[in-house]
PDB file of C-alpha atoms and ligand atoms in Angstrom:
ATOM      1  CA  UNK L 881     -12.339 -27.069  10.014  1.00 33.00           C
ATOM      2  CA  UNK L 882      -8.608 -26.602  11.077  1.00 34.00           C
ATOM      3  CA  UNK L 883      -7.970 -24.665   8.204  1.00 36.00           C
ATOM      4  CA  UNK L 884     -10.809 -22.026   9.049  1.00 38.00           C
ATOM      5  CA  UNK L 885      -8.931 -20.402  12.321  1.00 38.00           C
ATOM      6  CA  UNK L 886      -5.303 -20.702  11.817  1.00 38.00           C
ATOM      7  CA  UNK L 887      -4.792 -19.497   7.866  1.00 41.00           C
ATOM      8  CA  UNK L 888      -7.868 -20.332   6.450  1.00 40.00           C
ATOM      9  CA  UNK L 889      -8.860 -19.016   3.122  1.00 40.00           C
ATOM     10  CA  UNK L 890      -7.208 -21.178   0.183  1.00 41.00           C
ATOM     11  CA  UNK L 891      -5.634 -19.624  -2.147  1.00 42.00           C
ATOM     12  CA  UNK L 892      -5.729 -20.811  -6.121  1.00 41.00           C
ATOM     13  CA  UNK L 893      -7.926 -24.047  -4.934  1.00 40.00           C
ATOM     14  CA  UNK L 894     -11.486 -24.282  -4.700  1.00 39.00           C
ATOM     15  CA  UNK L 895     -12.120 -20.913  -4.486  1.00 38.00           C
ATOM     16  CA  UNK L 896     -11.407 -19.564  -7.638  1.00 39.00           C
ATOM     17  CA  UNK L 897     -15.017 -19.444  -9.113  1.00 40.00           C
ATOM     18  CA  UNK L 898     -16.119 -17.845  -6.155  1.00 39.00           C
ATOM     19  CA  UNK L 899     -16.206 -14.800  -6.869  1.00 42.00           C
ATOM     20  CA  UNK L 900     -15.700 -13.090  -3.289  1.00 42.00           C
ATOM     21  CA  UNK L 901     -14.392 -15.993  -1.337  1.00 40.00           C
ATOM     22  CA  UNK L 902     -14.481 -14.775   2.122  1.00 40.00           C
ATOM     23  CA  UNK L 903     -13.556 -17.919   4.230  1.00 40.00           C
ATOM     24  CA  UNK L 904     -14.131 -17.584   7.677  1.00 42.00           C
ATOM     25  CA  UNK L 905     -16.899 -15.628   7.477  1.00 39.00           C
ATOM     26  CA  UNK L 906     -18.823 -17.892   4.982  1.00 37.00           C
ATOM     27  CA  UNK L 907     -20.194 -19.933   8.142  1.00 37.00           C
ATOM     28  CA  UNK L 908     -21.420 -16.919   9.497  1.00 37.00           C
ATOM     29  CA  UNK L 909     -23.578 -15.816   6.653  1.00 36.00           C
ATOM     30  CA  UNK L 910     -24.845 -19.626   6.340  1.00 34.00           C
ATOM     31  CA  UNK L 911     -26.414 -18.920   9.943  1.00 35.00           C
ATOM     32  CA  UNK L 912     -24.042 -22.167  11.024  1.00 36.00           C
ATOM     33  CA  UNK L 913     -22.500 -20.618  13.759  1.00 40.00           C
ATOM     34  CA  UNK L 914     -24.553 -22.118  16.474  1.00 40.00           C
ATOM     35  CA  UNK L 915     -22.451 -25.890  17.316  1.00 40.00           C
ATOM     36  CA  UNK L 916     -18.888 -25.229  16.616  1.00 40.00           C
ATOM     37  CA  UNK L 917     -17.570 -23.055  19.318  1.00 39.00           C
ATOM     38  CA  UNK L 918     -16.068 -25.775  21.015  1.00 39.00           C
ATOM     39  CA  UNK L 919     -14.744 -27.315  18.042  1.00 38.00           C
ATOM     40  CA  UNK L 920     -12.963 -23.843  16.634  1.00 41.00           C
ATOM     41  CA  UNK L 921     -11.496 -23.446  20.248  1.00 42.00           C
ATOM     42  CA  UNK L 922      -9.224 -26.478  20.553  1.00 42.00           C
ATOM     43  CA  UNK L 923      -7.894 -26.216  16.465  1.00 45.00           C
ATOM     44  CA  UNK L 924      -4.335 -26.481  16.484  1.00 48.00           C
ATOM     45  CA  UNK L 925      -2.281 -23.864  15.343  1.00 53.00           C
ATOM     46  CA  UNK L 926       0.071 -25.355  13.582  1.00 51.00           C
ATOM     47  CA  UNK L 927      -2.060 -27.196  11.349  1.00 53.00           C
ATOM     48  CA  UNK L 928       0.457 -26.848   8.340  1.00 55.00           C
ATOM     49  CA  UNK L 929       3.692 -28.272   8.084  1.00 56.00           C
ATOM     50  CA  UNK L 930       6.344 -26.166  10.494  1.00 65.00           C
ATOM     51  CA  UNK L 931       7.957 -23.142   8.358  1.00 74.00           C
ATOM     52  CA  UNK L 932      10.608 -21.692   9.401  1.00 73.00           C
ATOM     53  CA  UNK L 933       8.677 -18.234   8.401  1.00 76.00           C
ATOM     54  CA  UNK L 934       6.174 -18.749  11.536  1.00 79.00           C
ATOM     55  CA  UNK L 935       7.972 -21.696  13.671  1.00 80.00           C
ATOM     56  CA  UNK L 936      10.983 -19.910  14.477  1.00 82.00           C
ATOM     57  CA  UNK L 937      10.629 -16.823  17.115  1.00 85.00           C
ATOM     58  CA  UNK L 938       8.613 -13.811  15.417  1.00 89.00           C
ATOM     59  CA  UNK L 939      11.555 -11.370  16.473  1.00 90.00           C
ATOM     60  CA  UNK L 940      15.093 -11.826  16.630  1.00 89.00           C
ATOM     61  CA  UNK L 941      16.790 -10.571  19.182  1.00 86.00           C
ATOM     62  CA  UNK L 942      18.560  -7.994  17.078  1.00 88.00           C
ATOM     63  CA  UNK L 943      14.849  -6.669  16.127  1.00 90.00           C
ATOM     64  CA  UNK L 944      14.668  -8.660  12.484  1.00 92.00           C
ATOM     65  CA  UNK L 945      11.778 -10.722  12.066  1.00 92.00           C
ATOM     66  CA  UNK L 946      11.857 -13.939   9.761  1.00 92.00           C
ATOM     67  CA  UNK L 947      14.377 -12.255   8.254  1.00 91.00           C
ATOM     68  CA  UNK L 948      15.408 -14.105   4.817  1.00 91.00           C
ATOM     69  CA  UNK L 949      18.692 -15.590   3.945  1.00 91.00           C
ATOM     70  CA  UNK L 950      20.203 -12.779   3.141  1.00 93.00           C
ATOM     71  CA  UNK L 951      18.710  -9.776   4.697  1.00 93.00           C
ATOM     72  CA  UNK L 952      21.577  -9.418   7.317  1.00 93.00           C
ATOM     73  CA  UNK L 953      23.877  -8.748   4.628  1.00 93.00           C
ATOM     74  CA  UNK L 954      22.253  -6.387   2.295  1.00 95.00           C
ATOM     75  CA  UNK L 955      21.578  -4.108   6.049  1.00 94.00           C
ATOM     76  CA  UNK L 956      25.061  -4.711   6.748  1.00 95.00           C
ATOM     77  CA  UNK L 957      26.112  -3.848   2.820  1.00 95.00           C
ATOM     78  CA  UNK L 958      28.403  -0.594   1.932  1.00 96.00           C
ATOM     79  CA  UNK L 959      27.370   1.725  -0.864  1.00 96.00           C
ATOM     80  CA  UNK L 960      29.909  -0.299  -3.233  1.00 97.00           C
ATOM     81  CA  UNK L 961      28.451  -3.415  -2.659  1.00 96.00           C
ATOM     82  CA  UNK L 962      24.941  -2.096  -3.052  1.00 96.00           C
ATOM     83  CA  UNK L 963      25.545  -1.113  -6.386  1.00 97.00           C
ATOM     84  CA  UNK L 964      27.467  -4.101  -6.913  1.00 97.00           C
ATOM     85  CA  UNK L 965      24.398  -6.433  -5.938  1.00 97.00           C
ATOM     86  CA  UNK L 966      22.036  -3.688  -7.915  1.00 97.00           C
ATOM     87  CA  UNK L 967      24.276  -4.169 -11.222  1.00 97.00           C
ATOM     88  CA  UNK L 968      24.385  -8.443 -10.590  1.00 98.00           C
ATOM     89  CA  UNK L 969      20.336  -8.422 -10.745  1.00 97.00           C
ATOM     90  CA  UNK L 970      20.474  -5.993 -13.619  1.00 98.00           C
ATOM     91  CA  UNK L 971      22.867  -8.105 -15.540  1.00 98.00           C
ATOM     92  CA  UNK L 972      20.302 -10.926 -14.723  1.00 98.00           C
ATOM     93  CA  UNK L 973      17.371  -9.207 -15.981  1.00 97.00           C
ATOM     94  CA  UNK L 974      18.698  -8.260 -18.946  1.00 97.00           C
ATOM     95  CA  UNK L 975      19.505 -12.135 -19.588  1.00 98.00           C
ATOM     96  CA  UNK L 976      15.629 -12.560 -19.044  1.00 97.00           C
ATOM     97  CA  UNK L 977      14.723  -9.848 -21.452  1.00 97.00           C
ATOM     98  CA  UNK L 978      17.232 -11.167 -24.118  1.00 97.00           C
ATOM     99  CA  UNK L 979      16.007 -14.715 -23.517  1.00 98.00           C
ATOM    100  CA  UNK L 980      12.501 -13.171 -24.180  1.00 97.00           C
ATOM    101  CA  UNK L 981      13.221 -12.051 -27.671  1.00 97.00           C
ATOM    102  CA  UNK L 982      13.373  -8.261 -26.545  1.00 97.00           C
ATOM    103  CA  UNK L 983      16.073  -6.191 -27.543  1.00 97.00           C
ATOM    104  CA  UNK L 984      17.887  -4.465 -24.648  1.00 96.00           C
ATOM    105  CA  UNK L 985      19.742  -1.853 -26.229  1.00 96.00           C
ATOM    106  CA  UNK L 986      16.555  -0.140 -27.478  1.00 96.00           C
ATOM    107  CA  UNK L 987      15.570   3.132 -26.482  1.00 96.00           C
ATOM    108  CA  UNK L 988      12.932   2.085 -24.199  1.00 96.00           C
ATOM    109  CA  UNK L 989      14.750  -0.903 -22.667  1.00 97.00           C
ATOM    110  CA  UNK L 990      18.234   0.559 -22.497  1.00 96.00           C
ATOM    111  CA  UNK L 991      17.477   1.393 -18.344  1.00 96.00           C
ATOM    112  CA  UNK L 992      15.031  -0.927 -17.463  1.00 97.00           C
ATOM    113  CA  UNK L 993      17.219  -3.758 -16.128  1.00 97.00           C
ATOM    114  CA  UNK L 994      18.749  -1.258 -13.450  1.00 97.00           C
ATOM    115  CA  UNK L 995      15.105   0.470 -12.959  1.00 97.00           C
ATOM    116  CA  UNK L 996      13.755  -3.538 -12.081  1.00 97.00           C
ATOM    117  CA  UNK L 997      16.731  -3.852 -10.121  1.00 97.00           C
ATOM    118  CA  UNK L 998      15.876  -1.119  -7.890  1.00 97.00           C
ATOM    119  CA  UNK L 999      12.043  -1.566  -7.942  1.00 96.00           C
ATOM    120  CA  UNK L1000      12.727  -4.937  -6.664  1.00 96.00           C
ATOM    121  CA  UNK L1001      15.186  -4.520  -3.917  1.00 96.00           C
ATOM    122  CA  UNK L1002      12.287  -2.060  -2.794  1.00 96.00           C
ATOM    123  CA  UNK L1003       9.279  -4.310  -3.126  1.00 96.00           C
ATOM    124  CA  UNK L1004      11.213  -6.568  -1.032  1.00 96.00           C
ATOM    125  CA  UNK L1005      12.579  -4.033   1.397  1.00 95.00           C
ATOM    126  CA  UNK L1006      10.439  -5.305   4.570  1.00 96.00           C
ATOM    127  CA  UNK L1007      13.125  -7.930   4.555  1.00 94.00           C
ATOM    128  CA  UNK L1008      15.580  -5.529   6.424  1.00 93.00           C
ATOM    129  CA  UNK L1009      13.055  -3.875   8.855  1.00 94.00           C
ATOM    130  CA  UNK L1010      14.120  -3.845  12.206  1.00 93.00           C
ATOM    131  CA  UNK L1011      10.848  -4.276  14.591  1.00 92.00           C
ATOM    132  CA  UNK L1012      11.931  -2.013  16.829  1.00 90.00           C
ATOM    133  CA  UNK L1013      12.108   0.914  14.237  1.00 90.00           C
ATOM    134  CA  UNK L1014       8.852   0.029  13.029  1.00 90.00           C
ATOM    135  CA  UNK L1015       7.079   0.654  16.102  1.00 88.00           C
ATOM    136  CA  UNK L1016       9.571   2.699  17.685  1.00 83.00           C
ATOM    137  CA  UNK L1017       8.356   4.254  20.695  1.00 86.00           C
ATOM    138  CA  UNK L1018       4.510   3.636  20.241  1.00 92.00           C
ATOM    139  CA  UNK L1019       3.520   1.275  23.082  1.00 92.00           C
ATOM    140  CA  UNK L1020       1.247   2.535  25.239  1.00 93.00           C
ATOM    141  CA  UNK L1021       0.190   1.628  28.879  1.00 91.00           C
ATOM    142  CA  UNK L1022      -3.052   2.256  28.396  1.00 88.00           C
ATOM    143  CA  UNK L1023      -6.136   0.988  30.370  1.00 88.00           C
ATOM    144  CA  UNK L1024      -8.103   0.010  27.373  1.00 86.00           C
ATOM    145  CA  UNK L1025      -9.451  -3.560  27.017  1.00 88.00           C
ATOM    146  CA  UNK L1026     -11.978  -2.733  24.251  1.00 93.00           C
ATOM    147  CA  UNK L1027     -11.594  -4.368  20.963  1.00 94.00           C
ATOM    148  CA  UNK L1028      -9.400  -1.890  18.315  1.00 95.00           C
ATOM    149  CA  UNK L1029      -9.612  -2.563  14.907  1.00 95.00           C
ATOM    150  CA  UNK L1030      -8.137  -0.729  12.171  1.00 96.00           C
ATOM    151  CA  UNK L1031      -9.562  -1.434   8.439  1.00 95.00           C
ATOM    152  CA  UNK L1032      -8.749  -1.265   5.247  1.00 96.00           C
ATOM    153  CA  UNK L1033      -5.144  -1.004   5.159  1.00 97.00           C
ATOM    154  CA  UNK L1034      -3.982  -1.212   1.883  1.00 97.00           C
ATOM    155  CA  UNK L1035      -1.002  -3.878   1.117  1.00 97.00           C
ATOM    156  CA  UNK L1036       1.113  -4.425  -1.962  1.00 97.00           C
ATOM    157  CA  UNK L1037       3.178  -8.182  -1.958  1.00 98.00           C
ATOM    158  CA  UNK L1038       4.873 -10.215  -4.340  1.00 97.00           C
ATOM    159  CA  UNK L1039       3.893 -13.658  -4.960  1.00 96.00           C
ATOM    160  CA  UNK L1040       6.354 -16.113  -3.759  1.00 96.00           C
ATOM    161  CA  UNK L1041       5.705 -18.815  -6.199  1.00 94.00           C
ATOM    162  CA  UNK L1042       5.319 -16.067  -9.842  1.00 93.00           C
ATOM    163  CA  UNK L1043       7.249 -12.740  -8.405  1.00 94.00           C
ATOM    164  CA  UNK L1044       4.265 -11.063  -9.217  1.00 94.00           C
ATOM    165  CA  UNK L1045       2.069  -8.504  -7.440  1.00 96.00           C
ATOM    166  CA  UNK L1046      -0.676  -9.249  -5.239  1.00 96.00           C
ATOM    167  CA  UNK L1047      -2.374  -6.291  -3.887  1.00 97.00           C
ATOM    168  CA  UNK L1048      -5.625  -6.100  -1.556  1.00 97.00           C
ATOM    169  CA  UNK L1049      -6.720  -4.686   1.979  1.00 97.00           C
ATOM    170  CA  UNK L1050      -5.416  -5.827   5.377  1.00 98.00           C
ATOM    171  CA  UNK L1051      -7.908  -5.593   8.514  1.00 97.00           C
ATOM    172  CA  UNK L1052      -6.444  -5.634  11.814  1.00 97.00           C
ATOM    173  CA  UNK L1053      -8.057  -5.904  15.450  1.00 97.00           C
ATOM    174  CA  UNK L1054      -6.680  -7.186  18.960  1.00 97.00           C
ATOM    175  CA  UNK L1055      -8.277  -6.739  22.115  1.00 96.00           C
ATOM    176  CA  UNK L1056      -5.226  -4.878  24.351  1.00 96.00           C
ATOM    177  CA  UNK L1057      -4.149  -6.177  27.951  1.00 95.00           C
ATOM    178  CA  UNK L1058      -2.560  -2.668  29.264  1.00 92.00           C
ATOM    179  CA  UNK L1059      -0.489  -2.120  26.143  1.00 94.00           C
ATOM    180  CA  UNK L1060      -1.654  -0.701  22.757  1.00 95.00           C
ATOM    181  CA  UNK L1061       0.433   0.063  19.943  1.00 95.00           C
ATOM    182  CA  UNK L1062       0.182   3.382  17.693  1.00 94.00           C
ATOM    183  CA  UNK L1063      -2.800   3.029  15.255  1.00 92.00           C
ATOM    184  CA  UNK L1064      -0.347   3.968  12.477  1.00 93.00           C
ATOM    185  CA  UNK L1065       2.012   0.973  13.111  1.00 95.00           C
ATOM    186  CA  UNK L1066       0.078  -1.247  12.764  1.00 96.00           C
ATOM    187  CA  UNK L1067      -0.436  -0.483   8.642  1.00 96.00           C
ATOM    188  CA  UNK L1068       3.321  -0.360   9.062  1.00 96.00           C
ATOM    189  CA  UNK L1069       3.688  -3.954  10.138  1.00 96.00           C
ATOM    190  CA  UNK L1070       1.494  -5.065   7.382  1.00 97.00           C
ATOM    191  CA  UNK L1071       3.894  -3.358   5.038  1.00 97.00           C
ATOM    192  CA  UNK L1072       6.640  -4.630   6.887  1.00 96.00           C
ATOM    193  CA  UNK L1073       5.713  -8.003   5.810  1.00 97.00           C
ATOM    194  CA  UNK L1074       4.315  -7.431   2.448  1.00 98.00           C
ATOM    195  CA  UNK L1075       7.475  -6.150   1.251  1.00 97.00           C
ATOM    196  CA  UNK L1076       8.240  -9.343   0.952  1.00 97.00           C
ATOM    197  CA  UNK L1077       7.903 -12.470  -1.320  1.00 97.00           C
ATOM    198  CA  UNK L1078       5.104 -13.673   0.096  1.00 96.00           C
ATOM    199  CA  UNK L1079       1.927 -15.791   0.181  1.00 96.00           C
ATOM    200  CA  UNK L1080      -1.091 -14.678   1.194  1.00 97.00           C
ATOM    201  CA  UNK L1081      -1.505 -17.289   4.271  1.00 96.00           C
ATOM    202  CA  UNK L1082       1.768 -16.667   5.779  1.00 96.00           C
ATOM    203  CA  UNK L1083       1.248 -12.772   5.419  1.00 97.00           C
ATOM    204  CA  UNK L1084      -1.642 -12.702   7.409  1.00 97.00           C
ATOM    205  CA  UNK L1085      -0.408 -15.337   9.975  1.00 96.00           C
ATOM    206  CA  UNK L1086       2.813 -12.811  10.223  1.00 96.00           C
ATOM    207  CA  UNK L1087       1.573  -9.764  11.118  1.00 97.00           C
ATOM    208  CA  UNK L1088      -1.221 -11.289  13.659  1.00 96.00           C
ATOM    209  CA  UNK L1089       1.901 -13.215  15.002  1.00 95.00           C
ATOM    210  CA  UNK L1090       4.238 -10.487  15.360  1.00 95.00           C
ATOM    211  CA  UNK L1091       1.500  -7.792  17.026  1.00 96.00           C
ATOM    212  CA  UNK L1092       0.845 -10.813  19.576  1.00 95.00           C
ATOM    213  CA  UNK L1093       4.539 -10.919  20.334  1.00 93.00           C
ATOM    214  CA  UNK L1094       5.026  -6.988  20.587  1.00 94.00           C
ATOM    215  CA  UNK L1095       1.603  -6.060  22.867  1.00 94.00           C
ATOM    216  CA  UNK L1096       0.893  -9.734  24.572  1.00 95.00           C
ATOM    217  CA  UNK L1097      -2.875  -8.697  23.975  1.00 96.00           C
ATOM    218  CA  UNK L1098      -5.644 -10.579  25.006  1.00 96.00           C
ATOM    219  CA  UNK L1099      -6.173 -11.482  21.323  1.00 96.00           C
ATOM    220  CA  UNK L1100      -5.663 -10.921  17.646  1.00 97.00           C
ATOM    221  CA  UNK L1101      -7.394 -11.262  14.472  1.00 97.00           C
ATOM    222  CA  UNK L1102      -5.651 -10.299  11.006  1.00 97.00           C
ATOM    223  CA  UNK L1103      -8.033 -10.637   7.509  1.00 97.00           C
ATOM    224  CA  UNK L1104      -6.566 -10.071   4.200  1.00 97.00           C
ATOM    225  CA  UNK L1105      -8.320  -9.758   1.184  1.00 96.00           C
ATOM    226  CA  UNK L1106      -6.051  -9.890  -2.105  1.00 96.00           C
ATOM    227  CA  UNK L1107      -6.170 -10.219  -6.101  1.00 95.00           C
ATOM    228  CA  UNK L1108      -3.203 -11.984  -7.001  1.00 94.00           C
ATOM    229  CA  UNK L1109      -1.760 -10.780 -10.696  1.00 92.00           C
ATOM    230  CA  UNK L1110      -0.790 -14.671 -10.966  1.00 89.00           C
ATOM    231  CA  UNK L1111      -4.238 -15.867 -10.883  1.00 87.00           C
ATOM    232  CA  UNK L1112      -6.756 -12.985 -12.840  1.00 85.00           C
ATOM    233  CA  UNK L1113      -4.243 -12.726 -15.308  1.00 81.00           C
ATOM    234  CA  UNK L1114      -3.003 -15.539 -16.672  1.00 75.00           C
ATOM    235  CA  UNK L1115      -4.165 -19.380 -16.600  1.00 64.00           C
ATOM    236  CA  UNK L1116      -7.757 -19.275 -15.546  1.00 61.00           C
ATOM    237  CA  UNK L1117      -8.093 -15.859 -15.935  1.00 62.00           C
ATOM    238  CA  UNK L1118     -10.560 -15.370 -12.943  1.00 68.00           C
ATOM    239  CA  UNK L1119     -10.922 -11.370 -13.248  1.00 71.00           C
ATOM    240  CA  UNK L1120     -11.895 -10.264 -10.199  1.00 75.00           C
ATOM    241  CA  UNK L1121     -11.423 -12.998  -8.136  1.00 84.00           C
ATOM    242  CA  UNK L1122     -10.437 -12.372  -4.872  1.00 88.00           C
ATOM    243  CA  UNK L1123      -8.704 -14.562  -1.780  1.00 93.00           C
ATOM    244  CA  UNK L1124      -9.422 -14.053   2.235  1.00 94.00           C
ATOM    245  CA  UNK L1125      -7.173 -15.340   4.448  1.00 96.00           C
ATOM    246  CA  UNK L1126      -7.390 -14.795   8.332  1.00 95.00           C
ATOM    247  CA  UNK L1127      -5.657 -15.834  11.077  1.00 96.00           C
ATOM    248  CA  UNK L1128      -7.522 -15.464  15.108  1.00 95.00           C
ATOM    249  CA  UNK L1129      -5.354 -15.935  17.971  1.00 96.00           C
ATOM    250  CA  UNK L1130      -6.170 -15.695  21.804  1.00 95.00           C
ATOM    251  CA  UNK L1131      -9.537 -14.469  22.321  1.00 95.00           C
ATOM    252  CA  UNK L1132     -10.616 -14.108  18.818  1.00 95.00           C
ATOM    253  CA  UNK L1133      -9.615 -17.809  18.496  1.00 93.00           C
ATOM    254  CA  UNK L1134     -11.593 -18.816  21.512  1.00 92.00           C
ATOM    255  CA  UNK L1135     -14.478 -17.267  21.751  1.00 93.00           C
ATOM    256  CA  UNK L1136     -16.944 -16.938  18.992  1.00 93.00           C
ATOM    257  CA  UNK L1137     -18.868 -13.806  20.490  1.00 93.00           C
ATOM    258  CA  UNK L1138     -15.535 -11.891  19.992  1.00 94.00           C
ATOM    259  CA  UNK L1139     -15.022 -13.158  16.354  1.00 93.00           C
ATOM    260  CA  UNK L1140     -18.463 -12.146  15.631  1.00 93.00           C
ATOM    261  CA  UNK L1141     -18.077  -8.332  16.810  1.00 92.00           C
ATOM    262  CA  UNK L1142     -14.888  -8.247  14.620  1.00 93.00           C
ATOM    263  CA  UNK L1143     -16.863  -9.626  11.588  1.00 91.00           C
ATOM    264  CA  UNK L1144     -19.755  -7.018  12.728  1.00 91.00           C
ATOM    265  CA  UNK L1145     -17.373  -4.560  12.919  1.00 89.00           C
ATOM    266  CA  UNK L1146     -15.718  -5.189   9.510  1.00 88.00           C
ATOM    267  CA  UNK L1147     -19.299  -5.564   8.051  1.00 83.00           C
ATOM    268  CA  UNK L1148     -19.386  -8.939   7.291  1.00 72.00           C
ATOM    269  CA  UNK L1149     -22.534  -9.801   8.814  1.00 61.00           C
TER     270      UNK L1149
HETATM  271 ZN1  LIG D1633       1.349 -16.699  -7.729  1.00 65.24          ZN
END
């Protein structure tokens, strides 16, 4: 039950042989919707143990959000030390290639330390966002208190826990209170936070988190729905397996009539 509201969906668990897990909206389709109203409405958010990813503020004041370790320094980095930092992780793949039995100084290998070196530092490039230039100057005033919902917004992430690619659809919706944001940035938020090492729970719990912070809305509901490289290829070897996650704040959280329209509206039910 506390799971379903605040990050539901699970990710390699019980759901792999499912093969369209779709979490929160299972109940729906099961008809069950009827008694637990009262029960969603008073579900804790924090249900998981605090991370600094979602306990700490969602924006800094210098416009970072959950900014890793060491994102201040590669914004704050000169061109030397970029290239210095882009050489160190090319001198560490190589190790992992050599390790692997390949051998790096053939043809087709001879680049492709500094080519992963580069593709990484951009797959995790949401790191160094700056909220403010992600939405820039697209909040509205805007008499509007209708739900908005913007679907299928495609996301690419990297597993946290493998460094390899999950890739799926984001669906976003939030019920404005005088302020609505640029349809546009919101797919840029999502990418914002899937350019990062990630897992699929604390994605989706990011971006409804952040887009709560930047419009104060009456509500927001964020569902992702991802194939994670980590778990269709390797190991149980689920092809075609999918996870949903979703995370319902504010209205959405409260008020089952509102979930439902978003689920409608999704066409999920
Ligand atoms: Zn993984």
């Amino acid at each position: 039950m506390s799971t379903e509201n605040s990050n539901s969906g699970k990710r390699n668990g019980s759901e792999v042989n499912t093969p369209n897990p779709t979490v929160p909206l299972k109940r729906s389709r099961l008809g069950l919707d009827g008694n637990d109203a009262s029960e969603l409405s008073v579900t804790p958010l924090q249900t998981r143990v605090a991370s600094p990813c979602t306990l700490n503020p969602p924006i800094d004041s210098d416009g970072l959000s959950w900014p890793s370790k060491g994102a201040r320094s590669r914004i704050e980095q000169t061109p030397e030390e970029a290239k210095a930092r882009e050489e160190r992780i090319a001198g560490a793949v190589k190790t992992i290639l050599n390790e692997l039995g390949e051998d790096t100084d053939r043809e087709g290998l001879l680049e492709t330390p500094e080519r992963y070196a580069r593709a990484m530092l951009y797959f995790t490039k949401g790191y160094e966002d700056n909220i403010r230039d992600v939405i820039k100057r697209a909040v509205f005033e805007e008499d509007h208190d209708e739900m908005v919902i913007v679907r299928d917004i495609e996301i690419y992430s990297l597993c946290e826990h493998h460094l390899v690619p999950f890739f799926g659809k984001a669906h976003i919706a939030y019920i404005p209170n005088k302020r609505v944001l640029g349809l546009s940035k919101l797919a840029r938020l999502a990418e914002m936070y899937a350019r990062r090492f990630q897992v699929q729970e604390r994605l989706t719990k990011q971006i409804a988190m952040a887009l709560s912070e930047i419009l104060k809305p009456r509500g927001v509901a964020v569902v992702i729905e991802a194939t994670h490289m980590c778990m269709v290829s390797r190991g149980v070897q689920k092809t075609g397996s999918s996870t949903t996650t979703s995370c319902m704040l504010g209205c959405f959280r409260g008020q089952q009539k509102t979930r439902e329209e978003f689920l409608t509206l999704l066409g999920r039910k």
